[in-house]
PDB file of C-alpha atoms in Angstrom:
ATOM      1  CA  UNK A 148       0.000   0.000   0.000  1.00 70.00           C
ATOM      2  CA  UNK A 149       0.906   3.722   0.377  1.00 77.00           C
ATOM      3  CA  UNK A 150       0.944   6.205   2.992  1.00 88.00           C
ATOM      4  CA  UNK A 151       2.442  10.041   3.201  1.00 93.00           C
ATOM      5  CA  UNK A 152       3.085  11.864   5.902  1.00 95.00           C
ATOM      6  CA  UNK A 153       2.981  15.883   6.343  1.00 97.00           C
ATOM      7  CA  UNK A 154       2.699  18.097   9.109  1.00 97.00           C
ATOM      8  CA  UNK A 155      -1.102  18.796  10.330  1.00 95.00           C
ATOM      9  CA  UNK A 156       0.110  22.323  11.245  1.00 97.00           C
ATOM     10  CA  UNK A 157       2.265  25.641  10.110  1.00 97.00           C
ATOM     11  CA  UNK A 158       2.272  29.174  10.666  1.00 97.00           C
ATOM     12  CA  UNK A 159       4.107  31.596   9.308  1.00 97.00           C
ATOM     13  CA  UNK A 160       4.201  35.008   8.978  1.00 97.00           C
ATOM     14  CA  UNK A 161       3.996  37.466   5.266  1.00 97.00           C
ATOM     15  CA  UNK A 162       6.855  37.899   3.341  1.00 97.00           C
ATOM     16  CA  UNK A 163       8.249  34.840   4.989  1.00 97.00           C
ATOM     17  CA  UNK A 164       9.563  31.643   3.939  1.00 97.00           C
ATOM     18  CA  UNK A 165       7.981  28.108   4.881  1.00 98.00           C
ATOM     19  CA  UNK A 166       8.730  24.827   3.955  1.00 98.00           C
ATOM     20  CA  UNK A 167       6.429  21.699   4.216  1.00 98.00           C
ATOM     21  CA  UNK A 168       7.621  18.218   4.374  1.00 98.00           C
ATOM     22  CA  UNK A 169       6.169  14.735   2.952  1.00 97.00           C
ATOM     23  CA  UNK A 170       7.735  11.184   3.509  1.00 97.00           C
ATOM     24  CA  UNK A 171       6.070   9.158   1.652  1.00 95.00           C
ATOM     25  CA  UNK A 172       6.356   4.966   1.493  1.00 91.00           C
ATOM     26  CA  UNK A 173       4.876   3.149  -1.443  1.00 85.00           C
ATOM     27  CA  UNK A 174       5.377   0.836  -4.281  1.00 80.00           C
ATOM     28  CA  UNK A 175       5.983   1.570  -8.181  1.00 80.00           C
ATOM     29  CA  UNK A 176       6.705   5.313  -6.564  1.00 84.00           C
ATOM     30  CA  UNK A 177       6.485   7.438 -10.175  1.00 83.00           C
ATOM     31  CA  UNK A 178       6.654  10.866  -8.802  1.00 90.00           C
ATOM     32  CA  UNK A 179       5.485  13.209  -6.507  1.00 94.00           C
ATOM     33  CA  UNK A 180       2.806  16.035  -6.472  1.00 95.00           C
ATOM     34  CA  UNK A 181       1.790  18.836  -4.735  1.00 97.00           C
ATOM     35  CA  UNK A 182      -1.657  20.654  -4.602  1.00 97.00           C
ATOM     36  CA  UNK A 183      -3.075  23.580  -2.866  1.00 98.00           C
ATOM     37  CA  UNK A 184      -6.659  23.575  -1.063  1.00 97.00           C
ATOM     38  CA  UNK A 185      -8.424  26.528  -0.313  1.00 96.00           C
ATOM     39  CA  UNK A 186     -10.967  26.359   2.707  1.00 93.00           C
ATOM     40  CA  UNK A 187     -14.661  25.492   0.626  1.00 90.00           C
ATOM     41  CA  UNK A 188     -12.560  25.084  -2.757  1.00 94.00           C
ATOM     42  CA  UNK A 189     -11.018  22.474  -4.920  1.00 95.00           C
ATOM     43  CA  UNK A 190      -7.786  21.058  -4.735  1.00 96.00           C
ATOM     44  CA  UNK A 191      -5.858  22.770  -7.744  1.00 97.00           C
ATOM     45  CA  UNK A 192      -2.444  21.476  -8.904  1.00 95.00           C
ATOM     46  CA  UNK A 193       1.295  23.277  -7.966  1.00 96.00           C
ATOM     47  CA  UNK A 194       4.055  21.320  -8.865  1.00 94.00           C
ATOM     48  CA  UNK A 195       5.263  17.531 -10.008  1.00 93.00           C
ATOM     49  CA  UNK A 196       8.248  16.357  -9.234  1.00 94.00           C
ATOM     50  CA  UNK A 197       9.685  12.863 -10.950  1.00 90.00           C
ATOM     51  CA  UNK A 198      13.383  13.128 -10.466  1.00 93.00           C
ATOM     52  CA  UNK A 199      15.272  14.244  -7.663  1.00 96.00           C
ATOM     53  CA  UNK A 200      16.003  18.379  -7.404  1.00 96.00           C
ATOM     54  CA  UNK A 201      14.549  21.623  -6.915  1.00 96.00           C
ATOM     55  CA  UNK A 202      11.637  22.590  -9.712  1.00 94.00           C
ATOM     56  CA  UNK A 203      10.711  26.072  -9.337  1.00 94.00           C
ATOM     57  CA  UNK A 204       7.838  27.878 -10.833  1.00 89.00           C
ATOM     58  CA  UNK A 205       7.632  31.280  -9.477  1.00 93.00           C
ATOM     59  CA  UNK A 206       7.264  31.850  -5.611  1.00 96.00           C
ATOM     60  CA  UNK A 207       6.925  27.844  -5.230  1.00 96.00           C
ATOM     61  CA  UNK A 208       9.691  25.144  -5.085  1.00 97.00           C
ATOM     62  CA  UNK A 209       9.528  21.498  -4.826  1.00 97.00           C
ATOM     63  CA  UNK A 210      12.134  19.008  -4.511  1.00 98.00           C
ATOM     64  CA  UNK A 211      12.607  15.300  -3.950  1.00 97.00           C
ATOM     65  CA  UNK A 212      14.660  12.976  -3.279  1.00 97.00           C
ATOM     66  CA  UNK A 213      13.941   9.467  -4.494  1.00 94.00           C
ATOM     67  CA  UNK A 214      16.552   7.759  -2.453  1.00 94.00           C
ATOM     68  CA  UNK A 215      15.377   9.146   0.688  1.00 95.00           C
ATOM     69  CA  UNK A 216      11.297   8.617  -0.376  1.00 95.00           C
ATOM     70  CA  UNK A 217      11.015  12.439   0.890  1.00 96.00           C
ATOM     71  CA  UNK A 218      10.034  15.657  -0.634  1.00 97.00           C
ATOM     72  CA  UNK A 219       8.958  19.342   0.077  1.00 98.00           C
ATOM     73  CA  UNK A 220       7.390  22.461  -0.811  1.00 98.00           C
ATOM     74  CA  UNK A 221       9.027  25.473  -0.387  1.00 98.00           C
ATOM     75  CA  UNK A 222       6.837  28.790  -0.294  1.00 98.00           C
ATOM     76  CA  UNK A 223       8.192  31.956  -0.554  1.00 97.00           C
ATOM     77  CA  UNK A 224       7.484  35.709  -0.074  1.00 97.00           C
ATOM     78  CA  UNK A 225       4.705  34.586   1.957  1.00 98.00           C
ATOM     79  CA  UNK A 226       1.278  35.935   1.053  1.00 97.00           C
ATOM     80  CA  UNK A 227      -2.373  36.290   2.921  1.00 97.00           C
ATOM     81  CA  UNK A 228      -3.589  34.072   0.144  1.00 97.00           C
ATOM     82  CA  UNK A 229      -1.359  31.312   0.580  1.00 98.00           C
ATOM     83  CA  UNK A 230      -3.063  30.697   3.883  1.00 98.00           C
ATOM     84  CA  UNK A 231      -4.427  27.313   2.509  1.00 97.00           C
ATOM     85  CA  UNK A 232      -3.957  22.892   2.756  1.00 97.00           C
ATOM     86  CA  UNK A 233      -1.013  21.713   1.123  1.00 98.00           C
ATOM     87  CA  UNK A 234      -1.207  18.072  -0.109  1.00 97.00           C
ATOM     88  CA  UNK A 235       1.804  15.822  -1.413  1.00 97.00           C
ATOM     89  CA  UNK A 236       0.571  12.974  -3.468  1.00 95.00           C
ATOM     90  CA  UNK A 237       2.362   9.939  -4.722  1.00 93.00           C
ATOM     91  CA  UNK A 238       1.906   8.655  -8.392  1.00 88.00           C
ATOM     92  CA  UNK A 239       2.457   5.243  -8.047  1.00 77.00           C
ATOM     93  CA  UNK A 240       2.552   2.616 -10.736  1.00 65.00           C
ATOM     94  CA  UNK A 241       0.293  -1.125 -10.006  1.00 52.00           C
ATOM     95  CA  UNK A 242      -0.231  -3.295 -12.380  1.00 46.00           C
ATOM     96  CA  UNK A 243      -2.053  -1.423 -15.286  1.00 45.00           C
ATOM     97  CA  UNK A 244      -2.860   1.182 -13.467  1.00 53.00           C
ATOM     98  CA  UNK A 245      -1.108   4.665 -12.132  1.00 67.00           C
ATOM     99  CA  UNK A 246      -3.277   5.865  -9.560  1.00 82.00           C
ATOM    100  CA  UNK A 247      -2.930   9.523  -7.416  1.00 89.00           C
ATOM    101  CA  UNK A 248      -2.735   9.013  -3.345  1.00 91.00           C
ATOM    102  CA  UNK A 249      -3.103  11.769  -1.283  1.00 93.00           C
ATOM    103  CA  UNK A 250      -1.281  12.757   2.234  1.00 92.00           C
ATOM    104  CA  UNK A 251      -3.406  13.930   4.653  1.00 92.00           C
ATOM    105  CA  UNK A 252      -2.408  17.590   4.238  1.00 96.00           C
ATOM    106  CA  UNK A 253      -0.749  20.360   6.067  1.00 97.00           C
ATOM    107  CA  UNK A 254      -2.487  23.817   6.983  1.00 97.00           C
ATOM    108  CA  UNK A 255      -0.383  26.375   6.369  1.00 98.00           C
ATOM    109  CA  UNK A 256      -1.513  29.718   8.088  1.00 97.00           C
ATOM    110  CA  UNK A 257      -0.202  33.341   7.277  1.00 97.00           C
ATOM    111  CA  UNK A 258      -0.439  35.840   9.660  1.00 96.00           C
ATOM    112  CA  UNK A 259       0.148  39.700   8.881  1.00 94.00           C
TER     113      UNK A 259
ATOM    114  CA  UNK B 486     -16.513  21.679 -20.892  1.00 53.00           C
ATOM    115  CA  UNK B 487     -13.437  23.937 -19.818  1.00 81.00           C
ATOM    116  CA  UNK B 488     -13.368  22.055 -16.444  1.00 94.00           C
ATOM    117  CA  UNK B 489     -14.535  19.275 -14.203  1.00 97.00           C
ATOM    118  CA  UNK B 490     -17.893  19.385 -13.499  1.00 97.00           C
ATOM    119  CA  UNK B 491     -19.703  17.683 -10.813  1.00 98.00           C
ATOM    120  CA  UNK B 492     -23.474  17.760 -10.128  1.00 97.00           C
ATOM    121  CA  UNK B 493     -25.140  17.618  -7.863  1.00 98.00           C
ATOM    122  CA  UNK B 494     -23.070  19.990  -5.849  1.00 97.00           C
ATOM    123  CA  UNK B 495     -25.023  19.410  -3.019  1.00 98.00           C
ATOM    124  CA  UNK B 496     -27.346  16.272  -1.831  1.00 98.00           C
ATOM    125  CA  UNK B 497     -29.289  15.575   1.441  1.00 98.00           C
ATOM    126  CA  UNK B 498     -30.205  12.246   1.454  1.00 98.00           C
ATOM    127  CA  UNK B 499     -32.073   9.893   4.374  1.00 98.00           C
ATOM    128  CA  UNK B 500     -30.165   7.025   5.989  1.00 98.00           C
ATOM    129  CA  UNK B 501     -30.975   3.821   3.782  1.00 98.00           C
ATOM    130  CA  UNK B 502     -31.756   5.759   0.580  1.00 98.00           C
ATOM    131  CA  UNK B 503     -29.580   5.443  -2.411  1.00 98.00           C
ATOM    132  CA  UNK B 504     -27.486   8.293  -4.554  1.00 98.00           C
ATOM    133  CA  UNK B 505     -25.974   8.898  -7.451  1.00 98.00           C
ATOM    134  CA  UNK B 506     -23.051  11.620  -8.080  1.00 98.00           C
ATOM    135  CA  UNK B 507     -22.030  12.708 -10.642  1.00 98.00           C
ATOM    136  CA  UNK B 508     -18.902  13.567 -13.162  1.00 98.00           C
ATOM    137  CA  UNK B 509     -17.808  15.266 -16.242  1.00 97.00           C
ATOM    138  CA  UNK B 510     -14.273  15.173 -16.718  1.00 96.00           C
ATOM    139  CA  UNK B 511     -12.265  18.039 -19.128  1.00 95.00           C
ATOM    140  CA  UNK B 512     -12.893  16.211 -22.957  1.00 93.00           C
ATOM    141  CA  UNK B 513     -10.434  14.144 -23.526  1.00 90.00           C
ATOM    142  CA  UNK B 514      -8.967  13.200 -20.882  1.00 92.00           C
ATOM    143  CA  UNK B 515      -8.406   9.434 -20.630  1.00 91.00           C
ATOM    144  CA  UNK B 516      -7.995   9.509 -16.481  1.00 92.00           C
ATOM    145  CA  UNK B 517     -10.882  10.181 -14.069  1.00 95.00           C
ATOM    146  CA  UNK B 518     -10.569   9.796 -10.366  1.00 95.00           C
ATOM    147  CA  UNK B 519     -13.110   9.697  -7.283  1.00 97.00           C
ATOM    148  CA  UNK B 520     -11.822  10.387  -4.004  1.00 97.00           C
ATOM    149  CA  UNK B 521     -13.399  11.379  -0.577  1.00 97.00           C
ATOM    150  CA  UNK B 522     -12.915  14.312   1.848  1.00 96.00           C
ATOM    151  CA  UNK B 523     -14.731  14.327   5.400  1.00 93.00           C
ATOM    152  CA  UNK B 524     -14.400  17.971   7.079  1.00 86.00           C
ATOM    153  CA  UNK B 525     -11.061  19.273   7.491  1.00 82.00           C
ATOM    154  CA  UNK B 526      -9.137  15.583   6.247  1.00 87.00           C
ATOM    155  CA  UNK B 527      -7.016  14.443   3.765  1.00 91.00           C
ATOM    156  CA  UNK B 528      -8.541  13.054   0.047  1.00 95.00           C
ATOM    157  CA  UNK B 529      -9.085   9.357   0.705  1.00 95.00           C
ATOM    158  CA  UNK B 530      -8.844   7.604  -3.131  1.00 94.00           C
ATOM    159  CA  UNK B 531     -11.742   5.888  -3.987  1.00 96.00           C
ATOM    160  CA  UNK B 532     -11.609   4.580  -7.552  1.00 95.00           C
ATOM    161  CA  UNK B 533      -9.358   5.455 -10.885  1.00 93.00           C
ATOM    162  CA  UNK B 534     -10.483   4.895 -14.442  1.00 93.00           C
ATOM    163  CA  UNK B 535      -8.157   5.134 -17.042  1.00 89.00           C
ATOM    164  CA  UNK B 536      -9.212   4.764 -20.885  1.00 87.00           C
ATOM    165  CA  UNK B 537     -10.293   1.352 -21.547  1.00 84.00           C
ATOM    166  CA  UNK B 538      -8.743  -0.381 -18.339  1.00 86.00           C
ATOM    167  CA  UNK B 539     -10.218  -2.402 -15.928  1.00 87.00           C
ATOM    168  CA  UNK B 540     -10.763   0.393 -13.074  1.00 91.00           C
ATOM    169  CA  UNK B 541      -8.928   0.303  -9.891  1.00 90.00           C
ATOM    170  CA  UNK B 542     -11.188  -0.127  -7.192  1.00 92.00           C
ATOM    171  CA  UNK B 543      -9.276  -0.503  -4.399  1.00 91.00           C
ATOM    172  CA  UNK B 544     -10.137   2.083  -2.279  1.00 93.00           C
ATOM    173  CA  UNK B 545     -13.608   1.930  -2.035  1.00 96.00           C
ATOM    174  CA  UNK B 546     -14.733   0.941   0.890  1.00 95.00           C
ATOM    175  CA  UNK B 547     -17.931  -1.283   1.286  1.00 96.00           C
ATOM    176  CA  UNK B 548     -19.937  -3.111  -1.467  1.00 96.00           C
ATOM    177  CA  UNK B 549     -22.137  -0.446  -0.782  1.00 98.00           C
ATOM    178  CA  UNK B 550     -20.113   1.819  -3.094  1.00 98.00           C
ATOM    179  CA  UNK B 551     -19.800   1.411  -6.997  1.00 97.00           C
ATOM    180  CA  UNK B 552     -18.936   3.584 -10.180  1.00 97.00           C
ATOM    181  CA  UNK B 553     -18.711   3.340 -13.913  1.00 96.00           C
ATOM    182  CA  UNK B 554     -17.660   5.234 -16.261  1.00 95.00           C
ATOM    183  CA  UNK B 555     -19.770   5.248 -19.467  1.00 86.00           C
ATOM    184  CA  UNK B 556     -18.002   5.771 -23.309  1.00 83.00           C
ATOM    185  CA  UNK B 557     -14.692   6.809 -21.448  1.00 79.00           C
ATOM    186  CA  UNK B 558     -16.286  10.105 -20.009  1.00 91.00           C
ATOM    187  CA  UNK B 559     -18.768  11.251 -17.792  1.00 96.00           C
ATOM    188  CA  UNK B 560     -18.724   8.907 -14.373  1.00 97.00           C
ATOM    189  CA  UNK B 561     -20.915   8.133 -11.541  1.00 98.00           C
ATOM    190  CA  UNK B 562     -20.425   7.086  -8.352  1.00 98.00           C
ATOM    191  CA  UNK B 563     -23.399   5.233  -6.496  1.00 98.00           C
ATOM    192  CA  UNK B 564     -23.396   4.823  -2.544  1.00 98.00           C
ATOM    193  CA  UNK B 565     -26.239   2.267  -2.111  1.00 98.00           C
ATOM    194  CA  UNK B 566     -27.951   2.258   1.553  1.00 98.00           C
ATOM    195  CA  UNK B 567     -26.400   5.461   2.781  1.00 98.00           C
ATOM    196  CA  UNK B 568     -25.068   5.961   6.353  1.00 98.00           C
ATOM    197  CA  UNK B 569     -24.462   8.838   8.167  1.00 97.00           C
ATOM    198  CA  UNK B 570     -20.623   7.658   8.062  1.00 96.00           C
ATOM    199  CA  UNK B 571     -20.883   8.259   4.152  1.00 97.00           C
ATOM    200  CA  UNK B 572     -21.133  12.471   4.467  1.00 97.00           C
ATOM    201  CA  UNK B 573     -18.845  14.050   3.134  1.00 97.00           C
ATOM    202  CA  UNK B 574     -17.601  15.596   0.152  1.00 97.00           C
ATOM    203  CA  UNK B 575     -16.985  13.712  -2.866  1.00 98.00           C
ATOM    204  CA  UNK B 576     -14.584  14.605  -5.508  1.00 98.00           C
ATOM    205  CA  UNK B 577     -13.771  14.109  -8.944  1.00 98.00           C
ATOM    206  CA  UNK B 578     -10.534  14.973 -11.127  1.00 96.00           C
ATOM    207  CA  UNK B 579      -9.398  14.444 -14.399  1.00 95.00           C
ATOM    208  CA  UNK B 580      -6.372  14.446 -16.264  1.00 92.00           C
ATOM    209  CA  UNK B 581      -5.043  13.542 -19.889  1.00 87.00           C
ATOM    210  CA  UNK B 582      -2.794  10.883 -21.087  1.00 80.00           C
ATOM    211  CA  UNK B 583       0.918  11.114 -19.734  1.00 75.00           C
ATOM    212  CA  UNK B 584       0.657  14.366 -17.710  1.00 81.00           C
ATOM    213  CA  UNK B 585       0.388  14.152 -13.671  1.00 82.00           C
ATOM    214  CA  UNK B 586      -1.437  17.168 -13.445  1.00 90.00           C
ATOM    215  CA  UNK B 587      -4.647  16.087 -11.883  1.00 93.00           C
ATOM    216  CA  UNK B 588      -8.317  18.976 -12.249  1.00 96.00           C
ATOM    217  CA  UNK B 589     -10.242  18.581  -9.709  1.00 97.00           C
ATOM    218  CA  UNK B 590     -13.965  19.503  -9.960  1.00 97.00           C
ATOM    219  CA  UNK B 591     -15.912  21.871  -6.939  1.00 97.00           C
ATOM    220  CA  UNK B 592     -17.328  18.064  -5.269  1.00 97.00           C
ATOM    221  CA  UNK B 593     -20.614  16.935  -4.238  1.00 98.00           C
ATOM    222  CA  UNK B 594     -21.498  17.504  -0.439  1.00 98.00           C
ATOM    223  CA  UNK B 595     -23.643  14.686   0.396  1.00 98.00           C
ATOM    224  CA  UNK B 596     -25.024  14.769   3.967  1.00 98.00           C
ATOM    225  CA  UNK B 597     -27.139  11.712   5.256  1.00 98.00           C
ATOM    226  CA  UNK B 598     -29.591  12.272   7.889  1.00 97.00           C
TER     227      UNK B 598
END
């Protein structure tokens, strides 16, 4: 089976930097996600990670490293809108199939 | 349609009755996932559908629960005999051949009462 694990939990303040962690353990492990959750809202894609390293795109960073089945997300020049769930999610490979597993998600809140 | 749709996006339902939810995925896109969120948890997978594969079930959890997919688009996901364990809200997400980048549609809030 999988299973990810995240914080439950961070604050931080504006124009800061935060970083959220995600160990993950699974078979067929094809690469890791992250997605953002607004409070009422959808879950709507950040960042995708399939080889180990940094991918940037804009104020958010991801990295992983395959060898250590760990990742993060790195947010910076913390804004009031980034207060928000941050989910890491494992594409993993059975049989026929490649199928999306979520962690259970880390609330990130920013505080002026 | 220009995203995931979902209908309905909200259903009260009495314990014992049956539903039926509901999903459009972006055209096209050969993947289509169901997954479950009860307040303020993670998205616990359901089911995954991709093209013309036999779907990947493994996460649903009772009999009670079912989906197809008809024609390799729109899906529905049946919850036979509802409990009150079954509220929450149910989402669907799409995506297209080779990419990881999942769309999620806004979800169905089902409460059972």
């Amino acid at each position: 089976g999988q299973s990810l694990e995240q914080p439950s939990e961070v604050t931080a303040v504006e124009g800061a930097i935060v970083q959220i962690n995600c160990t993950y353990q699974t078979s067929g492990f094809y690469g890791l996600s992250w997605y953002q959750q607004h409070d009422g809202g959808a879950p709507t894609f950040l960042s995708y990670n399939a080889l180990d390293g940094l991918e940037e795109t804009g104020r958010f960073s991801s990295f992983l490293s395959r060898s250590d089945s760990y990742g993060y997300l790195l947010l910076q020049e913390l804004q009031m809108k980034d207060s928000a769930s941050y989910f890491c999610a494992v594409s993993s490979v059975g049989g026929a199939t490649n199928k999306l597993i979520f962690g259970t998600g880390t609330l990130l809140a920013v505080q002026p | 349609g220009a995203g995931v749709s979902q209908s309905p996006s909200n259903k009260v339902t009495e314990k014992g009755k049956d539903v039926e939810l509901r999903c459009d995925p972006i055209s096209g896109h050969t993947a289509l996932y169901w997954y479950r969120q009860s307040l303020g948890q993670g998205l616990e997978f359901l089911i995954y559908f991709q093209g013309n594969s036999a779907p990947d079930k493994s996460g649903l959890p009772s009999d009670r629960f079912s989906a197809e997919r008809t024609g390799g688009s729109v899906s529905t996901l049946t919850i036979q005999r509802t409990q009150q364990e079954d509220s929450a809200v149910y989402l669907c997400a799409s995506s297209s051949t080779g990419s990881e980048k999942a769309f999620f549609g806004q979800g169905t809030r089902l409460t059972v009462v």
